[in-house]
């Protein structure tokens, strides 16, 4: 740890000597520095594995091996690993497990409240249906009649220049 942090000796812990407190030598859960230290440790490790942090998002790490791309995305303490090679994905997960305690939840179907659906054409659809349904339920609208569009289908939209011309003629 960069700063000195002290804690009270927990009740029931026997210490040799006369101590009032202990100096922490590493971050513990709940400490305000803990999440930053975890992120720095994770960043250092994945960069050591050959990943590069994205210039656009420091929580996205990218590695290209023999034309295959592997992506590691971190949100707090959730880590999403994906890529174009199942073998590289498995190897990346195994490498991360050597340093961090990790539970592999398998194929990702939800991330940050967003549902991920694999389509038959190879694309992935992102959907927040569950979130919308939760909001409808919270406001007592879960039994309301659904509509495909919030706008009346007979409404005719015109370009702004066409609308200006109509005003100048009348």
mmCIF file of C-alpha atoms in Angstrom:
data_model
loop_
_atom_site.group_PDB
_atom_site.id
_atom_site.type_symbol
_atom_site.label_atom_id
_atom_site.label_comp_id
_atom_site.label_asym_id
_atom_site.label_seq_id
_atom_site.Cartn_x
_atom_site.Cartn_y
_atom_site.Cartn_z
ATOM 1 C CA UNK A 1 0.000 0.000 0.000
ATOM 2 C CA UNK A 2 1.195 3.502 -0.791
ATOM 3 C CA UNK A 3 -0.187 5.142 2.367
ATOM 4 C CA UNK A 4 0.145 3.873 5.899
ATOM 5 C CA UNK A 5 -3.171 2.511 7.156
ATOM 6 C CA UNK A 6 -3.736 1.280 10.700
ATOM 7 C CA UNK A 7 -6.539 -0.760 12.217
ATOM 8 C CA UNK A 8 -7.677 -1.568 15.731
ATOM 9 C CA UNK A 9 -6.758 -5.065 16.898
ATOM 10 C CA UNK A 10 -9.925 -7.169 16.559
ATOM 11 C CA UNK A 11 -11.514 -8.400 19.779
ATOM 12 C CA UNK A 12 -10.330 -11.872 20.735
ATOM 13 C CA UNK A 13 -6.992 -11.634 18.887
ATOM 14 C CA UNK A 14 -4.064 -12.324 21.199
ATOM 15 C CA UNK A 15 -0.856 -10.360 20.471
ATOM 16 C CA UNK A 16 2.616 -10.693 21.979
ATOM 17 C CA UNK A 17 3.536 -7.242 23.241
ATOM 18 C CA UNK A 18 1.589 -4.114 24.067
ATOM 19 C CA UNK A 19 -0.055 -2.933 20.828
ATOM 20 C CA UNK A 20 -3.014 -0.604 20.336
ATOM 21 C CA UNK A 21 -3.260 -1.045 16.581
ATOM 22 C CA UNK A 22 -1.810 -2.861 13.559
ATOM 23 C CA UNK A 23 -0.420 -1.505 10.305
ATOM 24 C CA UNK A 24 -2.094 -2.984 7.227
ATOM 25 C CA UNK A 25 0.386 -4.203 4.633
ATOM 26 C CA UNK A 26 -2.262 -4.918 1.994
ATOM 27 C CA UNK A 27 -5.742 -3.684 1.182
ATOM 28 C CA UNK A 28 -8.739 -5.354 2.766
ATOM 29 C CA UNK A 29 -12.359 -5.378 1.623
ATOM 30 C CA UNK A 30 -14.158 -2.162 2.503
ATOM 31 C CA UNK A 31 -11.025 -0.037 2.634
ATOM 32 C CA UNK A 32 -11.417 3.004 0.376
ATOM 33 C CA UNK A 33 -8.102 2.207 -1.363
ATOM 34 C CA UNK A 34 -9.002 -1.465 -1.965
ATOM 35 C CA UNK A 35 -10.800 -1.151 -5.310
ATOM 36 C CA UNK A 36 -8.080 1.055 -6.793
ATOM 37 C CA UNK A 37 -5.357 -1.300 -5.593
ATOM 38 C CA UNK A 38 -7.240 -4.301 -7.020
ATOM 39 C CA UNK A 39 -7.575 -2.528 -10.366
ATOM 40 C CA UNK A 40 -3.868 -1.644 -10.432
ATOM 41 C CA UNK A 41 -2.945 -5.248 -9.590
ATOM 42 C CA UNK A 42 -5.263 -6.632 -12.289
ATOM 43 C CA UNK A 43 -4.006 -4.104 -14.851
ATOM 44 C CA UNK A 44 -0.388 -5.013 -14.139
ATOM 45 C CA UNK A 45 -1.146 -8.733 -14.465
ATOM 46 C CA UNK A 46 -3.088 -8.630 -17.753
ATOM 47 C CA UNK A 47 -0.487 -6.307 -19.285
ATOM 48 C CA UNK A 48 2.171 -8.833 -18.194
ATOM 49 C CA UNK A 49 0.080 -11.463 -20.065
ATOM 50 C CA UNK A 50 0.525 -9.417 -23.250
ATOM 51 C CA UNK A 51 -2.731 -7.467 -23.265
ATOM 52 C CA UNK A 52 -2.852 -3.752 -24.014
ATOM 53 C CA UNK A 53 -5.328 -1.391 -22.390
ATOM 54 C CA UNK A 54 -7.589 0.284 -24.937
ATOM 55 C CA UNK A 55 -6.901 3.957 -25.584
ATOM 56 C CA UNK A 56 -10.682 4.526 -25.516
ATOM 57 C CA UNK A 57 -11.572 2.558 -22.383
ATOM 58 C CA UNK A 58 -8.988 1.719 -19.707
ATOM 59 C CA UNK A 59 -11.161 -1.204 -18.544
ATOM 60 C CA UNK A 60 -10.891 -2.948 -21.940
ATOM 61 C CA UNK A 61 -7.795 -5.016 -22.659
ATOM 62 C CA UNK A 62 -6.943 -6.337 -26.131
ATOM 63 C CA UNK A 63 -4.550 -9.037 -27.282
ATOM 64 C CA UNK A 64 -4.052 -10.333 -30.829
ATOM 65 C CA UNK A 65 -2.452 -13.762 -31.317
ATOM 66 C CA UNK A 66 -2.003 -15.268 -34.803
ATOM 67 C CA UNK A 67 -4.801 -13.103 -36.196
ATOM 68 C CA UNK A 68 -7.207 -13.950 -33.358
ATOM 69 C CA UNK A 69 -8.386 -11.258 -30.972
ATOM 70 C CA UNK A 70 -9.061 -11.763 -27.254
ATOM 71 C CA UNK A 71 -10.841 -9.078 -25.238
ATOM 72 C CA UNK A 72 -10.916 -8.741 -21.455
ATOM 73 C CA UNK A 73 -13.440 -6.254 -20.092
ATOM 74 C CA UNK A 74 -13.419 -5.322 -16.400
ATOM 75 C CA UNK A 75 -16.254 -3.682 -14.475
ATOM 76 C CA UNK A 76 -15.450 -3.347 -10.753
ATOM 77 C CA UNK A 77 -14.704 -7.008 -9.971
ATOM 78 C CA UNK A 78 -16.585 -8.605 -12.882
ATOM 79 C CA UNK A 79 -14.373 -9.770 -15.743
ATOM 80 C CA UNK A 80 -15.759 -10.635 -19.187
ATOM 81 C CA UNK A 81 -13.472 -12.570 -21.550
ATOM 82 C CA UNK A 82 -14.400 -12.972 -25.212
ATOM 83 C CA UNK A 83 -12.727 -13.296 -28.570
ATOM 84 C CA UNK A 84 -12.511 -15.019 -31.919
ATOM 85 C CA UNK A 85 -10.814 -18.203 -30.623
ATOM 86 C CA UNK A 86 -12.359 -20.472 -27.987
ATOM 87 C CA UNK A 87 -8.881 -21.873 -27.278
ATOM 88 C CA UNK A 88 -7.449 -18.404 -26.555
ATOM 89 C CA UNK A 89 -10.461 -17.509 -24.417
ATOM 90 C CA UNK A 90 -9.973 -20.686 -22.343
ATOM 91 C CA UNK A 91 -6.227 -20.015 -22.030
ATOM 92 C CA UNK A 92 -6.853 -16.418 -20.930
ATOM 93 C CA UNK A 93 -9.328 -17.557 -18.257
ATOM 94 C CA UNK A 94 -6.866 -20.208 -17.047
ATOM 95 C CA UNK A 95 -4.062 -17.620 -16.869
ATOM 96 C CA UNK A 96 -6.231 -15.189 -14.885
ATOM 97 C CA UNK A 97 -7.207 -18.019 -12.493
ATOM 98 C CA UNK A 98 -3.516 -18.573 -11.665
ATOM 99 C CA UNK A 99 -3.400 -15.125 -10.041
ATOM 100 C CA UNK A 100 -6.979 -14.323 -8.997
ATOM 101 C CA UNK A 101 -9.754 -16.305 -7.381
ATOM 102 C CA UNK A 102 -12.324 -16.544 -10.144
ATOM 103 C CA UNK A 103 -15.629 -18.287 -10.815
ATOM 104 C CA UNK A 104 -16.295 -19.045 -14.474
ATOM 105 C CA UNK A 105 -19.999 -18.417 -15.065
ATOM 106 C CA UNK A 106 -19.805 -19.895 -18.566
ATOM 107 C CA UNK A 107 -21.383 -18.241 -21.565
ATOM 108 C CA UNK A 108 -22.323 -14.654 -20.819
ATOM 109 C CA UNK A 109 -26.035 -13.994 -21.295
ATOM 110 C CA UNK A 110 -26.295 -10.891 -19.067
ATOM 111 C CA UNK A 111 -23.775 -8.130 -18.391
ATOM 112 C CA UNK A 112 -24.520 -4.911 -16.484
ATOM 113 C CA UNK A 113 -28.263 -5.523 -16.863
ATOM 114 C CA UNK A 114 -28.016 -6.006 -20.625
ATOM 115 C CA UNK A 115 -29.163 -9.298 -22.145
ATOM 116 C CA UNK A 116 -26.877 -10.702 -24.843
ATOM 117 C CA UNK A 117 -28.557 -12.909 -27.474
ATOM 118 C CA UNK A 118 -26.558 -14.836 -30.084
ATOM 119 C CA UNK A 119 -28.277 -14.626 -33.447
ATOM 120 C CA UNK A 120 -28.108 -17.310 -36.159
ATOM 121 C CA UNK A 121 -26.147 -14.984 -38.489
ATOM 122 C CA UNK A 122 -23.326 -14.709 -35.917
ATOM 123 C CA UNK A 123 -24.302 -11.272 -34.637
ATOM 124 C CA UNK A 124 -25.162 -10.473 -31.024
ATOM 125 C CA UNK A 125 -28.286 -8.554 -30.055
ATOM 126 C CA UNK A 126 -28.157 -6.440 -26.898
ATOM 127 C CA UNK A 127 -31.489 -6.024 -25.162
ATOM 128 C CA UNK A 128 -32.766 -4.475 -21.922
ATOM 129 C CA UNK A 129 -36.172 -6.188 -21.949
ATOM 130 C CA UNK A 130 -35.877 -7.275 -18.291
ATOM 131 C CA UNK A 131 -34.973 -3.712 -17.228
ATOM 132 C CA UNK A 132 -37.938 -2.248 -19.141
ATOM 133 C CA UNK A 133 -40.299 -4.851 -17.642
ATOM 134 C CA UNK A 134 -39.006 -4.044 -14.136
ATOM 135 C CA UNK A 135 -39.690 -0.330 -14.716
ATOM 136 C CA UNK A 136 -43.191 -1.066 -16.050
ATOM 137 C CA UNK A 137 -43.913 -3.230 -13.001
ATOM 138 C CA UNK A 138 -42.561 -0.578 -10.591
ATOM 139 C CA UNK A 139 -44.969 2.022 -12.037
ATOM 140 C CA UNK A 140 -47.943 -0.358 -12.294
ATOM 141 C CA UNK A 141 -47.889 -0.469 -16.082
ATOM 142 C CA UNK A 142 -46.883 -4.112 -16.559
ATOM 143 C CA UNK A 143 -50.410 -4.962 -17.811
ATOM 144 C CA UNK A 144 -50.641 -2.034 -20.256
ATOM 145 C CA UNK A 145 -51.274 -2.592 -23.966
ATOM 146 C CA UNK A 146 -48.005 -2.655 -25.919
ATOM 147 C CA UNK A 147 -47.518 -0.633 -29.071
ATOM 148 C CA UNK A 148 -44.852 -0.945 -31.749
ATOM 149 C CA UNK A 149 -44.339 2.826 -31.937
ATOM 150 C CA UNK A 150 -45.084 5.705 -29.564
ATOM 151 C CA UNK A 151 -46.072 7.878 -32.546
ATOM 152 C CA UNK A 152 -49.449 7.720 -34.311
ATOM 153 C CA UNK A 153 -48.785 5.765 -37.531
ATOM 154 C CA UNK A 154 -50.739 8.319 -39.604
ATOM 155 C CA UNK A 155 -48.296 11.104 -38.614
ATOM 156 C CA UNK A 156 -46.359 12.314 -41.666
ATOM 157 C CA UNK A 157 -42.814 13.480 -40.967
ATOM 158 C CA UNK A 158 -41.285 16.116 -43.232
ATOM 159 C CA UNK A 159 -37.738 17.386 -43.596
ATOM 160 C CA UNK A 160 -37.108 20.728 -41.869
ATOM 161 C CA UNK A 161 -36.473 22.516 -45.200
ATOM 162 C CA UNK A 162 -39.815 21.260 -46.553
ATOM 163 C CA UNK A 163 -41.593 22.520 -43.417
ATOM 164 C CA UNK A 164 -39.941 25.945 -43.802
ATOM 165 C CA UNK A 165 -41.084 26.123 -47.455
ATOM 166 C CA UNK A 166 -44.659 25.275 -46.437
ATOM 167 C CA UNK A 167 -44.654 28.097 -43.867
ATOM 168 C CA UNK A 168 -43.318 30.639 -46.381
ATOM 169 C CA UNK A 169 -46.006 29.742 -48.981
ATOM 170 C CA UNK A 170 -48.960 30.106 -46.614
#
